[in-house]
Amino acid sequence: MRLIVGISGASGVILGYEMLKALKLLPDCEVHLVVTEGAVKNFECETDLTVQDVCTLADVVHSNKNMAASISSGSFKTDGMIVIPCSMKTVAGIATGYTDNLLLRSADVCLKEVVIVPREMPLSRLHLRNIKEAADYGCVVVPPMLTFYNGSNSVEKQMQHIIGKVLMQFGIDYKHFVAWKGED
């Protein structure tokens, strides 16, 4: 399996880091990473992680400015892309085909295999329209919403739930994901 992970400049970059840690556990998954400049700033503001800490979890790291990178081509074979977290600027770029950086270009060329994890609150009508447009073009939208039915009583468990939901979109079972079992 080969996946692209994009970490944009939305709050919650720790979700991108946790996604990379989860993918690192998969021996047959090649991960290509692109981190925006805004994400670099948010790692500095929100975490104790360096960008190098994040990049060591990927197999290949691409500069967001390198529009000639392998992942910028529609002929690059991939099983999909995860943008986590996905800023509203990135959602807007995906929804309109405005590909002025590598993250947006790589999302554009594999649009129907893109999962976005939009981070904003509250969502304006403009945000909702752009998210809807991205979904209409084939993106799967997995908002990082709180869950309570599975005993997710910590931030760590909440993040594990979100990561599990995203990975489900690619047929990947995540060992820390607790699914709803229903009542019989």
mmCIF file with all atom_site columns, C-alpha atoms in Angstrom:
data_model
loop_
_atom_site.group_PDB
_atom_site.id
_atom_site.type_symbol
_atom_site.label_atom_id
_atom_site.label_alt_id
_atom_site.label_comp_id
_atom_site.label_asym_id
_atom_site.label_entity_id
_atom_site.label_seq_id
_atom_site.pdbx_PDB_ins_code
_atom_site.Cartn_x
_atom_site.Cartn_y
_atom_site.Cartn_z
_atom_site.occupancy
_atom_site.B_iso_or_equiv
_atom_site.pdbx_formal_charge
_atom_site.auth_seq_id
_atom_site.auth_comp_id
_atom_site.auth_asym_id
_atom_site.auth_atom_id
_atom_site.pdbx_PDB_model_num
ATOM 1   C CA . MET A 1 1   ? 0.000   0.000  0.000   1.00 0.00 ? 1   MET A CA 1
ATOM 2   C CA . ARG A 1 2   ? 1.165   3.541  -0.743  1.00 0.00 ? 2   ARG A CA 1
ATOM 3   C CA . LEU A 1 3   ? -0.424  6.592  0.897   1.00 0.00 ? 3   LEU A CA 1
ATOM 4   C CA . ILE A 1 4   ? 0.227   10.310 0.794   1.00 0.00 ? 4   ILE A CA 1
ATOM 5   C CA . VAL A 1 5   ? -0.209  12.215 4.060   1.00 0.00 ? 5   VAL A CA 1
ATOM 6   C CA . GLY A 1 6   ? -0.612  15.961 3.953   1.00 0.00 ? 6   GLY A CA 1
ATOM 7   C CA . ILE A 1 7   ? -0.426  18.008 7.141   1.00 0.00 ? 7   ILE A CA 1
ATOM 8   C CA . SER A 1 8   ? -1.810  21.498 6.595   1.00 0.00 ? 8   SER A CA 1
ATOM 9   C CA . GLY A 1 9   ? -1.697  24.562 8.813   1.00 0.00 ? 9   GLY A CA 1
ATOM 10  C CA . ALA A 1 10  ? -4.897  23.967 10.752  1.00 0.00 ? 10  ALA A CA 1
ATOM 11  C CA . SER A 1 11  ? -4.882  23.644 14.495  1.00 0.00 ? 11  SER A CA 1
ATOM 12  C CA . GLY A 1 12  ? -4.509  20.038 15.541  1.00 0.00 ? 12  GLY A CA 1
ATOM 13  C CA . VAL A 1 13  ? -1.295  19.109 13.748  1.00 0.00 ? 13  VAL A CA 1
ATOM 14  C CA . ILE A 1 14  ? -0.812  16.490 16.448  1.00 0.00 ? 14  ILE A CA 1
ATOM 15  C CA . LEU A 1 15  ? -3.466  14.492 14.550  1.00 0.00 ? 15  LEU A CA 1
ATOM 16  C CA . GLY A 1 16  ? -1.122  14.336 11.559  1.00 0.00 ? 16  GLY A CA 1
ATOM 17  C CA . TYR A 1 17  ? 1.697   13.139 13.784  1.00 0.00 ? 17  TYR A CA 1
ATOM 18  C CA . GLU A 1 18  ? -0.512  10.465 15.352  1.00 0.00 ? 18  GLU A CA 1
ATOM 19  C CA . MET A 1 19  ? -1.642  9.353  11.880  1.00 0.00 ? 19  MET A CA 1
ATOM 20  C CA . LEU A 1 20  ? 1.980   8.929  10.829  1.00 0.00 ? 20  LEU A CA 1
ATOM 21  C CA . LYS A 1 21  ? 2.684   6.890  13.965  1.00 0.00 ? 21  LYS A CA 1
ATOM 22  C CA . ALA A 1 22  ? -0.277  4.621  13.151  1.00 0.00 ? 22  ALA A CA 1
ATOM 23  C CA . LEU A 1 23  ? 0.850   4.151  9.540   1.00 0.00 ? 23  LEU A CA 1
ATOM 24  C CA . LYS A 1 24  ? 4.404   3.397  10.686  1.00 0.00 ? 24  LYS A CA 1
ATOM 25  C CA . LEU A 1 25  ? 3.016   0.270  12.376  1.00 0.00 ? 25  LEU A CA 1
ATOM 26  C CA . LEU A 1 26  ? 1.964   -1.095 8.971   1.00 0.00 ? 26  LEU A CA 1
ATOM 27  C CA . PRO A 1 27  ? 4.962   -2.928 7.494   1.00 0.00 ? 27  PRO A CA 1
ATOM 28  C CA . ASP A 1 28  ? 3.673   -2.861 3.921   1.00 0.00 ? 28  ASP A CA 1
ATOM 29  C CA . CYS A 1 29  ? 2.632   0.797  3.801   1.00 0.00 ? 29  CYS A CA 1
ATOM 30  C CA . GLU A 1 30  ? 4.839   3.334  2.039   1.00 0.00 ? 30  GLU A CA 1
ATOM 31  C CA . VAL A 1 31  ? 4.077   6.845  3.296   1.00 0.00 ? 31  VAL A CA 1
ATOM 32  C CA . HIS A 1 32  ? 4.815   10.009 1.345   1.00 0.00 ? 32  HIS A CA 1
ATOM 33  C CA . LEU A 1 33  ? 4.571   13.164 3.474   1.00 0.00 ? 33  LEU A CA 1
ATOM 34  C CA . VAL A 1 34  ? 4.073   16.813 2.622   1.00 0.00 ? 34  VAL A CA 1
ATOM 35  C CA . VAL A 1 35  ? 3.891   19.424 5.393   1.00 0.00 ? 35  VAL A CA 1
ATOM 36  C CA . THR A 1 36  ? 2.776   22.992 4.731   1.00 0.00 ? 36  THR A CA 1
ATOM 37  C CA . GLU A 1 37  ? 4.524   26.037 6.085   1.00 0.00 ? 37  GLU A CA 1
ATOM 38  C CA . GLY A 1 38  ? 1.512   26.742 8.311   1.00 0.00 ? 38  GLY A CA 1
ATOM 39  C CA . ALA A 1 39  ? 1.763   23.251 9.763   1.00 0.00 ? 39  ALA A CA 1
ATOM 40  C CA . VAL A 1 40  ? 5.422   23.825 10.604  1.00 0.00 ? 40  VAL A CA 1
ATOM 41  C CA . LYS A 1 41  ? 4.393   26.935 12.548  1.00 0.00 ? 41  LYS A CA 1
ATOM 42  C CA . ASN A 1 42  ? 1.589   25.061 14.306  1.00 0.00 ? 42  ASN A CA 1
ATOM 43  C CA . PHE A 1 43  ? 3.934   22.265 15.372  1.00 0.00 ? 43  PHE A CA 1
ATOM 44  C CA . GLU A 1 44  ? 6.027   24.984 17.032  1.00 0.00 ? 44  GLU A CA 1
ATOM 45  C CA . CYS A 1 45  ? 2.981   26.612 18.691  1.00 0.00 ? 45  CYS A CA 1
ATOM 46  C CA . GLU A 1 46  ? 0.983   23.525 19.676  1.00 0.00 ? 46  GLU A CA 1
ATOM 47  C CA . THR A 1 47  ? 3.495   20.785 20.430  1.00 0.00 ? 47  THR A CA 1
ATOM 48  C CA . ASP A 1 48  ? 6.975   20.018 21.680  1.00 0.00 ? 48  ASP A CA 1
ATOM 49  C CA . LEU A 1 49  ? 7.679   18.155 18.421  1.00 0.00 ? 49  LEU A CA 1
ATOM 50  C CA . THR A 1 50  ? 10.089  19.323 15.782  1.00 0.00 ? 50  THR A CA 1
ATOM 51  C CA . VAL A 1 51  ? 9.275   18.938 12.121  1.00 0.00 ? 51  VAL A CA 1
ATOM 52  C CA . GLN A 1 52  ? 12.185  16.485 11.986  1.00 0.00 ? 52  GLN A CA 1
ATOM 53  C CA . ASP A 1 53  ? 10.399  14.337 14.621  1.00 0.00 ? 53  ASP A CA 1
ATOM 54  C CA . VAL A 1 54  ? 7.384   14.256 12.313  1.00 0.00 ? 54  VAL A CA 1
ATOM 55  C CA . CYS A 1 55  ? 9.316   13.653 9.098   1.00 0.00 ? 55  CYS A CA 1
ATOM 56  C CA . THR A 1 56  ? 11.192  10.642 10.494  1.00 0.00 ? 56  THR A CA 1
ATOM 57  C CA . LEU A 1 57  ? 7.885   8.737  10.509  1.00 0.00 ? 57  LEU A CA 1
ATOM 58  C CA . ALA A 1 58  ? 7.494   8.955  6.717   1.00 0.00 ? 58  ALA A CA 1
ATOM 59  C CA . ASP A 1 59  ? 9.256   6.925  4.058   1.00 0.00 ? 59  ASP A CA 1
ATOM 60  C CA . VAL A 1 60  ? 9.529   9.896  1.697   1.00 0.00 ? 60  VAL A CA 1
ATOM 61  C CA . VAL A 1 61  ? 9.230   13.594 2.604   1.00 0.00 ? 61  VAL A CA 1
ATOM 62  C CA . HIS A 1 62  ? 8.436   16.165 -0.075  1.00 0.00 ? 62  HIS A CA 1
ATOM 63  C CA . SER A 1 63  ? 8.822   19.927 0.119   1.00 0.00 ? 63  SER A CA 1
ATOM 64  C CA . ASN A 1 64  ? 5.472   21.674 -0.207  1.00 0.00 ? 64  ASN A CA 1
ATOM 65  C CA . LYS A 1 65  ? 7.146   23.987 -2.737  1.00 0.00 ? 65  LYS A CA 1
ATOM 66  C CA . ASN A 1 66  ? 8.357   21.171 -5.025  1.00 0.00 ? 66  ASN A CA 1
ATOM 67  C CA . MET A 1 67  ? 5.714   21.084 -7.732  1.00 0.00 ? 67  MET A CA 1
ATOM 68  C CA . ALA A 1 68  ? 7.865   18.588 -9.667  1.00 0.00 ? 68  ALA A CA 1
ATOM 69  C CA . ALA A 1 69  ? 7.764   15.948 -6.911  1.00 0.00 ? 69  ALA A CA 1
ATOM 70  C CA . SER A 1 70  ? 6.620   12.446 -7.824  1.00 0.00 ? 70  SER A CA 1
ATOM 71  C CA . ILE A 1 71  ? 3.319   12.877 -5.946  1.00 0.00 ? 71  ILE A CA 1
ATOM 72  C CA . SER A 1 72  ? 2.399   15.872 -8.158  1.00 0.00 ? 72  SER A CA 1
ATOM 73  C CA . SER A 1 73  ? 1.729   13.562 -11.101 1.00 0.00 ? 73  SER A CA 1
ATOM 74  C CA . GLY A 1 74  ? -1.483  11.768 -11.914 1.00 0.00 ? 74  GLY A CA 1
ATOM 75  C CA . SER A 1 75  ? 0.644   8.816  -12.990 1.00 0.00 ? 75  SER A CA 1
ATOM 76  C CA . PHE A 1 76  ? 2.050   8.401  -9.468  1.00 0.00 ? 76  PHE A CA 1
ATOM 77  C CA . LYS A 1 77  ? 0.460   5.179  -8.209  1.00 0.00 ? 77  LYS A CA 1
ATOM 78  C CA . THR A 1 78  ? -1.118  5.622  -4.819  1.00 0.00 ? 78  THR A CA 1
ATOM 79  C CA . ASP A 1 79  ? -3.916  4.113  -2.784  1.00 0.00 ? 79  ASP A CA 1
ATOM 80  C CA . GLY A 1 80  ? -4.970  7.572  -1.685  1.00 0.00 ? 80  GLY A CA 1
ATOM 81  C CA . MET A 1 81  ? -4.234  10.625 0.370   1.00 0.00 ? 81  MET A CA 1
ATOM 82  C CA . ILE A 1 82  ? -5.063  11.782 3.876   1.00 0.00 ? 82  ILE A CA 1
ATOM 83  C CA . VAL A 1 83  ? -5.032  15.487 4.714   1.00 0.00 ? 83  VAL A CA 1
ATOM 84  C CA . ILE A 1 84  ? -4.957  15.669 8.511   1.00 0.00 ? 84  ILE A CA 1
ATOM 85  C CA . PRO A 1 85  ? -5.635  18.251 9.781   1.00 0.00 ? 85  PRO A CA 1
ATOM 86  C CA . CYS A 1 86  ? -7.124  20.004 6.771   1.00 0.00 ? 86  CYS A CA 1
ATOM 87  C CA . SER A 1 87  ? -7.287  23.786 7.051   1.00 0.00 ? 87  SER A CA 1
ATOM 88  C CA . MET A 1 88  ? -10.158 25.704 5.504   1.00 0.00 ? 88  MET A CA 1
ATOM 89  C CA . LYS A 1 89  ? -7.630  27.236 3.091   1.00 0.00 ? 89  LYS A CA 1
ATOM 90  C CA . THR A 1 90  ? -6.686  23.716 1.981   1.00 0.00 ? 90  THR A CA 1
ATOM 91  C CA . VAL A 1 91  ? -10.341 22.655 1.719   1.00 0.00 ? 91  VAL A CA 1
ATOM 92  C CA . ALA A 1 92  ? -10.979 25.706 -0.466  1.00 0.00 ? 92  ALA A CA 1
ATOM 93  C CA . GLY A 1 93  ? -8.001  24.871 -2.678  1.00 0.00 ? 93  GLY A CA 1
ATOM 94  C CA . ILE A 1 94  ? -9.158  21.262 -3.066  1.00 0.00 ? 94  ILE A CA 1
ATOM 95  C CA . ALA A 1 95  ? -12.748 22.311 -3.808  1.00 0.00 ? 95  ALA A CA 1
ATOM 96  C CA . THR A 1 96  ? -11.729 24.813 -6.481  1.00 0.00 ? 96  THR A CA 1
ATOM 97  C CA . GLY A 1 97  ? -8.732  23.055 -8.016  1.00 0.00 ? 97  GLY A CA 1
ATOM 98  C CA . TYR A 1 98  ? -6.414  25.876 -6.926  1.00 0.00 ? 98  TYR A CA 1
ATOM 99  C CA . THR A 1 99  ? -3.162  23.945 -6.775  1.00 0.00 ? 99  THR A CA 1
ATOM 100 C CA . ASP A 1 100 ? -0.510  26.468 -5.819  1.00 0.00 ? 100 ASP A CA 1
ATOM 101 C CA . ASN A 1 101 ? 1.479   24.081 -3.609  1.00 0.00 ? 101 ASN A CA 1
ATOM 102 C CA . LEU A 1 102 ? 2.400   20.397 -3.581  1.00 0.00 ? 102 LEU A CA 1
ATOM 103 C CA . LEU A 1 103 ? -0.175  19.360 -0.993  1.00 0.00 ? 103 LEU A CA 1
ATOM 104 C CA . LEU A 1 104 ? -2.982  20.818 -3.112  1.00 0.00 ? 104 LEU A CA 1
ATOM 105 C CA . ARG A 1 105 ? -1.541  19.476 -6.368  1.00 0.00 ? 105 ARG A CA 1
ATOM 106 C CA . SER A 1 106 ? -1.204  15.944 -5.009  1.00 0.00 ? 106 SER A CA 1
ATOM 107 C CA . ALA A 1 107 ? -4.776  16.082 -3.670  1.00 0.00 ? 107 ALA A CA 1
ATOM 108 C CA . ASP A 1 108 ? -5.942  17.300 -7.066  1.00 0.00 ? 108 ASP A CA 1
ATOM 109 C CA . VAL A 1 109 ? -4.393  14.384 -8.969  1.00 0.00 ? 109 VAL A CA 1
ATOM 110 C CA . CYS A 1 110 ? -5.889  11.717 -6.693  1.00 0.00 ? 110 CYS A CA 1
ATOM 111 C CA . LEU A 1 111 ? -9.101  13.565 -5.789  1.00 0.00 ? 111 LEU A CA 1
ATOM 112 C CA . LYS A 1 112 ? -11.406 10.554 -5.517  1.00 0.00 ? 112 LYS A CA 1
ATOM 113 C CA . GLU A 1 113 ? -9.082  8.832  -3.053  1.00 0.00 ? 113 GLU A CA 1
ATOM 114 C CA . VAL A 1 114 ? -8.635  11.806 -0.704  1.00 0.00 ? 114 VAL A CA 1
ATOM 115 C CA . VAL A 1 115 ? -9.789  11.819 2.908   1.00 0.00 ? 115 VAL A CA 1
ATOM 116 C CA . ILE A 1 116 ? -9.891  15.238 4.533   1.00 0.00 ? 116 ILE A CA 1
ATOM 117 C CA . VAL A 1 117 ? -10.065 15.884 8.265   1.00 0.00 ? 117 VAL A CA 1
ATOM 118 C CA . PRO A 1 118 ? -11.285 19.496 8.347   1.00 0.00 ? 118 PRO A CA 1
ATOM 119 C CA . ARG A 1 119 ? -10.407 21.557 11.416  1.00 0.00 ? 119 ARG A CA 1
ATOM 120 C CA . GLU A 1 120 ? -12.410 24.684 12.117  1.00 0.00 ? 120 GLU A CA 1
ATOM 121 C CA . MET A 1 121 ? -15.099 25.718 14.549  1.00 0.00 ? 121 MET A CA 1
ATOM 122 C CA . PRO A 1 122 ? -17.603 27.116 14.056  1.00 0.00 ? 122 PRO A CA 1
ATOM 123 C CA . LEU A 1 123 ? -17.989 26.303 10.393  1.00 0.00 ? 123 LEU A CA 1
ATOM 124 C CA . SER A 1 124 ? -19.216 29.218 8.320   1.00 0.00 ? 124 SER A CA 1
ATOM 125 C CA . ARG A 1 125 ? -21.507 28.808 5.338   1.00 0.00 ? 125 ARG A CA 1
ATOM 126 C CA . LEU A 1 126 ? -18.468 29.305 3.125   1.00 0.00 ? 126 LEU A CA 1
ATOM 127 C CA . HIS A 1 127 ? -16.569 26.524 4.917   1.00 0.00 ? 127 HIS A CA 1
ATOM 128 C CA . LEU A 1 128 ? -19.571 24.216 4.628   1.00 0.00 ? 128 LEU A CA 1
ATOM 129 C CA . ARG A 1 129 ? -19.931 24.982 0.922   1.00 0.00 ? 129 ARG A CA 1
ATOM 130 C CA . ASN A 1 130 ? -16.269 24.188 0.270   1.00 0.00 ? 130 ASN A CA 1
ATOM 131 C CA . ILE A 1 131 ? -16.458 20.957 2.281   1.00 0.00 ? 131 ILE A CA 1
ATOM 132 C CA . LYS A 1 132 ? -19.589 19.965 0.355   1.00 0.00 ? 132 LYS A CA 1
ATOM 133 C CA . GLU A 1 133 ? -17.858 20.760 -2.954  1.00 0.00 ? 133 GLU A CA 1
ATOM 134 C CA . ALA A 1 134 ? -14.852 18.637 -1.970  1.00 0.00 ? 134 ALA A CA 1
ATOM 135 C CA . ALA A 1 135 ? -17.230 15.795 -1.069  1.00 0.00 ? 135 ALA A CA 1
ATOM 136 C CA . ASP A 1 136 ? -19.107 16.216 -4.365  1.00 0.00 ? 136 ASP A CA 1
ATOM 137 C CA . TYR A 1 137 ? -15.785 15.805 -6.202  1.00 0.00 ? 137 TYR A CA 1
ATOM 138 C CA . GLY A 1 138 ? -15.102 12.527 -4.407  1.00 0.00 ? 138 GLY A CA 1
ATOM 139 C CA . CYS A 1 139 ? -13.298 13.429 -1.182  1.00 0.00 ? 139 CYS A CA 1
ATOM 140 C CA . VAL A 1 140 ? -14.319 11.622 1.967   1.00 0.00 ? 140 VAL A CA 1
ATOM 141 C CA . VAL A 1 141 ? -14.856 14.021 4.859   1.00 0.00 ? 141 VAL A CA 1
ATOM 142 C CA . VAL A 1 142 ? -14.003 12.760 8.347   1.00 0.00 ? 142 VAL A CA 1
ATOM 143 C CA . PRO A 1 143 ? -14.420 15.665 10.765  1.00 0.00 ? 143 PRO A CA 1
ATOM 144 C CA . PRO A 1 144 ? -12.535 15.145 14.029  1.00 0.00 ? 144 PRO A CA 1
ATOM 145 C CA . MET A 1 145 ? -15.650 14.999 16.162  1.00 0.00 ? 145 MET A CA 1
ATOM 146 C CA . LEU A 1 146 ? -15.790 13.845 19.750  1.00 0.00 ? 146 LEU A CA 1
ATOM 147 C CA . THR A 1 147 ? -17.128 10.365 20.458  1.00 0.00 ? 147 THR A CA 1
ATOM 148 C CA . PHE A 1 148 ? -18.421 8.958  23.713  1.00 0.00 ? 148 PHE A CA 1
ATOM 149 C CA . TYR A 1 149 ? -19.971 5.541  23.025  1.00 0.00 ? 149 TYR A CA 1
ATOM 150 C CA . ASN A 1 150 ? -16.642 3.731  23.107  1.00 0.00 ? 150 ASN A CA 1
ATOM 151 C CA . GLY A 1 151 ? -15.181 4.979  26.368  1.00 0.00 ? 151 GLY A CA 1
ATOM 152 C CA . SER A 1 152 ? -13.039 7.660  24.706  1.00 0.00 ? 152 SER A CA 1
ATOM 153 C CA . ASN A 1 153 ? -12.505 9.590  27.919  1.00 0.00 ? 153 ASN A CA 1
ATOM 154 C CA . SER A 1 154 ? -9.137  11.140 27.051  1.00 0.00 ? 154 SER A CA 1
ATOM 155 C CA . VAL A 1 155 ? -7.725  13.248 24.258  1.00 0.00 ? 155 VAL A CA 1
ATOM 156 C CA . GLU A 1 156 ? -5.501  10.322 23.266  1.00 0.00 ? 156 GLU A CA 1
ATOM 157 C CA . LYS A 1 157 ? -8.506  7.992  22.899  1.00 0.00 ? 157 LYS A CA 1
ATOM 158 C CA . GLN A 1 158 ? -10.415 10.645 20.958  1.00 0.00 ? 158 GLN A CA 1
ATOM 159 C CA . MET A 1 159 ? -7.498  10.948 18.522  1.00 0.00 ? 159 MET A CA 1
ATOM 160 C CA . GLN A 1 160 ? -7.275  7.163  18.207  1.00 0.00 ? 160 GLN A CA 1
ATOM 161 C CA . HIS A 1 161 ? -10.956 7.085  17.274  1.00 0.00 ? 161 HIS A CA 1
ATOM 162 C CA . ILE A 1 162 ? -10.474 9.717  14.564  1.00 0.00 ? 162 ILE A CA 1
ATOM 163 C CA . ILE A 1 163 ? -7.423  7.922  13.161  1.00 0.00 ? 163 ILE A CA 1
ATOM 164 C CA . GLY A 1 164 ? -9.331  4.639  13.159  1.00 0.00 ? 164 GLY A CA 1
ATOM 165 C CA . LYS A 1 165 ? -12.214 6.230  11.249  1.00 0.00 ? 165 LYS A CA 1
ATOM 166 C CA . VAL A 1 166 ? -9.834  7.652  8.638   1.00 0.00 ? 166 VAL A CA 1
ATOM 167 C CA . LEU A 1 167 ? -7.958  4.379  8.204   1.00 0.00 ? 167 LEU A CA 1
ATOM 168 C CA . MET A 1 168 ? -11.252 2.513  7.752   1.00 0.00 ? 168 MET A CA 1
ATOM 169 C CA . GLN A 1 169 ? -11.650 4.446  4.495   1.00 0.00 ? 169 GLN A CA 1
ATOM 170 C CA . PHE A 1 170 ? -8.640  2.534  3.162   1.00 0.00 ? 170 PHE A CA 1
ATOM 171 C CA . GLY A 1 171 ? -9.656  -0.848 4.571   1.00 0.00 ? 171 GLY A CA 1
ATOM 172 C CA . ILE A 1 172 ? -7.042  -0.616 7.327   1.00 0.00 ? 172 ILE A CA 1
ATOM 173 C CA . ASP A 1 173 ? -7.829  -1.923 10.800  1.00 0.00 ? 173 ASP A CA 1
ATOM 174 C CA . TYR A 1 174 ? -6.323  0.203  13.559  1.00 0.00 ? 174 TYR A CA 1
ATOM 175 C CA . LYS A 1 175 ? -5.679  -1.689 16.777  1.00 0.00 ? 175 LYS A CA 1
ATOM 176 C CA . HIS A 1 176 ? -6.626  1.266  19.013  1.00 0.00 ? 176 HIS A CA 1
ATOM 177 C CA . PHE A 1 177 ? -9.973  1.893  17.309  1.00 0.00 ? 177 PHE A CA 1
ATOM 178 C CA . VAL A 1 178 ? -13.019 0.812  19.325  1.00 0.00 ? 178 VAL A CA 1
ATOM 179 C CA . ALA A 1 179 ? -16.033 0.372  17.055  1.00 0.00 ? 179 ALA A CA 1
ATOM 180 C CA . TRP A 1 180 ? -19.661 0.581  18.083  1.00 0.00 ? 180 TRP A CA 1
ATOM 181 C CA . LYS A 1 181 ? -20.833 -2.946 18.802  1.00 0.00 ? 181 LYS A CA 1
ATOM 182 C CA . GLY A 1 182 ? -24.567 -2.269 18.926  1.00 0.00 ? 182 GLY A CA 1
ATOM 183 C CA . GLU A 1 183 ? -27.133 -3.860 21.151  1.00 0.00 ? 183 GLU A CA 1
ATOM 184 C CA . ASP A 1 184 ? -28.753 -7.217 20.465  1.00 0.00 ? 184 ASP A CA 1
#
